[in-house]
Amino acid sequence: MQLGIHLPHIGRKAGPESIRRAAIQAEQLGFDDVWVSEHIIVPQSSPYPPSPNFWDPVVTLTWAAAVTSRVRLGTSVLVLPLRHPLPLAKELATLQNLSQGRLILGAGVGWLEAEFDALGVPFQQRGRRMDEGIAMMRAVWSDDPVTFEARWIPARIDTMRSQPLPVVPIPIWIGGGSDAALRRALRQDGWHGSRVPPDKAAALVRRLRAERPEPGFTISLRVSCNAANVGGMRDTLAAYRDAGVQHVMAAPEDRGLEDYLATAEAFRRAGDRL
């Protein structure tokens, strides 16, 4: 089983030095990848997310890439319908090349309607815009010149060019637990679920493997942990492994950086004892 760790780019512990230290620690401890999340703007009264201090995910991963050489770089997840696919495709291709092919694009449709309203994106169209956005980015990443007929996203692309192309293809893992998200994941390179307990994971794995049995289709889960519960994480990881989950990413909830670093190390040790 592969293990990832979420970088401290959210809340009061976010900052250049904390992200740098965490990324370097992750590589030294043998984590397979480091991860970031996304919210662009949130209502003041919103109970979740608990902090509005979200450092930009793509820029954060670029910072992490500059101080590492091996760990992969993942998004958990980018809210694709909030972004226009053309500049995002350029940013992601650039990061893929700067990092020498280490990027994983975790993508989701989003759920916070007020965030869509603030950005002028129709909330009810988010699924269609996501599907079209993925298709547009894949076209831009593979065709030079590229022609793409868009329906839901404002774009006119007729025999145009966008470089650089990614040095290697960028895998796309779809986040979310709805039927629509699972169907969307089956059309891409992997599924990146969240808040799925081990006793529920096996059924989801069977459902996905019935259509995508090949090992190259990755089944990944995000789990929360902190200093209080990381000690019992070994049994949780073993249960996920037995259910057929290939990859688990831990998102430490500790508010202070030193506690975060200790939790990350304990989580890595739990994985080593499997």
Tab-separated table of N, CA and C in Angstrom, residues 27 32-34 61-62 64-74 95-105 167-171:
chain	number	residue	atom	x	y	z
A	27	GLU	N	9.484	13.384	2.195
A	27	GLU	CA	10.420	12.665	1.326
A	27	GLU	C	11.402	11.848	2.154
A	32	ASP	N	4.998	8.346	-0.289
A	32	ASP	CA	4.943	8.275	-1.749
A	32	ASP	C	4.557	9.609	-2.377
A	33	ASP	N	3.781	10.423	-1.651
A	33	ASP	CA	3.308	11.671	-2.244
A	33	ASP	C	2.884	12.651	-1.158
A	34	VAL	N	2.803	13.921	-1.562
A	34	VAL	CA	2.297	14.997	-0.700
A	34	VAL	C	1.106	15.639	-1.401
A	61	LEU	N	2.100	23.324	-4.358
A	61	LEU	CA	2.795	22.142	-4.865
A	61	LEU	C	4.059	22.507	-5.631
A	62	THR	N	4.052	23.645	-6.297
A	62	THR	CA	5.259	24.094	-6.983
A	62	THR	C	6.366	24.383	-5.972
A	64	ALA	N	6.585	22.986	-3.004
A	64	ALA	CA	7.011	21.684	-2.493
A	64	ALA	C	7.891	20.952	-3.502
A	65	ALA	N	7.566	21.073	-4.779
A	65	ALA	CA	8.366	20.401	-5.805
A	65	ALA	C	9.798	20.908	-5.816
A	66	ALA	N	9.971	22.197	-5.513
A	66	ALA	CA	11.298	22.802	-5.578
A	66	ALA	C	12.234	22.301	-4.480
A	67	VAL	N	11.682	21.757	-3.391
A	67	VAL	CA	12.532	21.304	-2.280
A	67	VAL	C	12.549	19.785	-2.165
A	68	THR	N	11.962	19.091	-3.139
A	68	THR	CA	11.942	17.623	-3.152
A	68	THR	C	12.360	17.137	-4.531
A	69	SER	N	12.607	15.837	-4.630
A	69	SER	CA	12.995	15.281	-5.924
A	69	SER	C	12.277	13.986	-6.261
A	70	ARG	N	11.597	13.386	-5.277
A	70	ARG	CA	11.017	12.062	-5.499
A	70	ARG	C	9.517	11.995	-5.279
A	71	VAL	N	9.020	12.588	-4.193
A	71	VAL	CA	7.607	12.420	-3.851
A	71	VAL	C	6.717	12.976	-4.961
A	72	ARG	N	5.614	12.260	-5.210
A	72	ARG	CA	4.626	12.771	-6.142
A	72	ARG	C	3.863	13.923	-5.491
A	73	LEU	N	3.123	14.645	-6.312
A	73	LEU	CA	2.451	15.872	-5.886
A	73	LEU	C	0.982	15.769	-6.280
A	74	GLY	N	0.071	15.757	-5.283
A	74	GLY	CA	-1.323	15.523	-5.587
A	74	GLY	C	-2.257	16.599	-5.065
A	95	LEU	N	3.680	22.677	-14.024
A	95	LEU	CA	4.082	21.996	-12.792
A	95	LEU	C	4.538	20.573	-13.083
A	96	GLN	N	3.844	19.890	-13.961
A	96	GLN	CA	4.264	18.529	-14.324
A	96	GLN	C	5.690	18.528	-14.873
A	97	ASN	N	6.014	19.502	-15.692
A	97	ASN	CA	7.346	19.538	-16.290
A	97	ASN	C	8.403	20.018	-15.305
A	98	LEU	N	8.064	21.022	-14.485
A	98	LEU	CA	9.014	21.477	-13.473
A	98	LEU	C	9.354	20.369	-12.481
A	99	SER	N	8.381	19.521	-12.181
A	99	SER	CA	8.593	18.443	-11.207
A	99	SER	C	9.060	17.150	-11.858
A	100	GLN	N	9.264	17.165	-13.158
A	100	GLN	CA	9.712	15.992	-13.915
A	100	GLN	C	8.715	14.838	-13.806
A	101	GLY	N	7.430	15.188	-13.938
A	101	GLY	CA	6.396	14.168	-14.086
A	101	GLY	C	5.823	13.608	-12.808
A	102	ARG	N	5.765	14.409	-11.736
A	102	ARG	CA	5.326	13.874	-10.432
A	102	ARG	C	3.885	14.218	-10.062
A	103	LEU	N	3.137	14.873	-10.936
A	103	LEU	CA	1.828	15.405	-10.569
A	103	LEU	C	0.717	14.371	-10.706
A	104	ILE	N	-0.207	14.385	-9.727
A	104	ILE	CA	-1.488	13.667	-9.788
A	104	ILE	C	-2.580	14.702	-9.638
A	105	LEU	N	-3.506	14.746	-10.584
A	105	LEU	CA	-4.627	15.679	-10.489
A	105	LEU	C	-5.821	14.980	-9.849
A	167	VAL	N	5.372	16.462	-19.952
A	167	VAL	CA	6.425	15.509	-20.333
A	167	VAL	C	5.921	14.072	-20.252
A	168	VAL	N	5.030	13.801	-19.326
A	168	VAL	CA	4.320	12.520	-19.250
A	168	VAL	C	2.871	12.844	-18.925
A	169	PRO	N	1.928	11.958	-19.287
A	169	PRO	CA	0.515	12.250	-19.013
A	169	PRO	C	0.255	12.486	-17.531
A	170	ILE	N	-0.658	13.393	-17.247
A	170	ILE	CA	-1.063	13.695	-15.875
A	170	ILE	C	-2.234	12.791	-15.495
A	171	PRO	N	-2.057	11.876	-14.543
A	171	PRO	CA	-3.181	11.018	-14.143
A	171	PRO	C	-4.248	11.827	-13.430
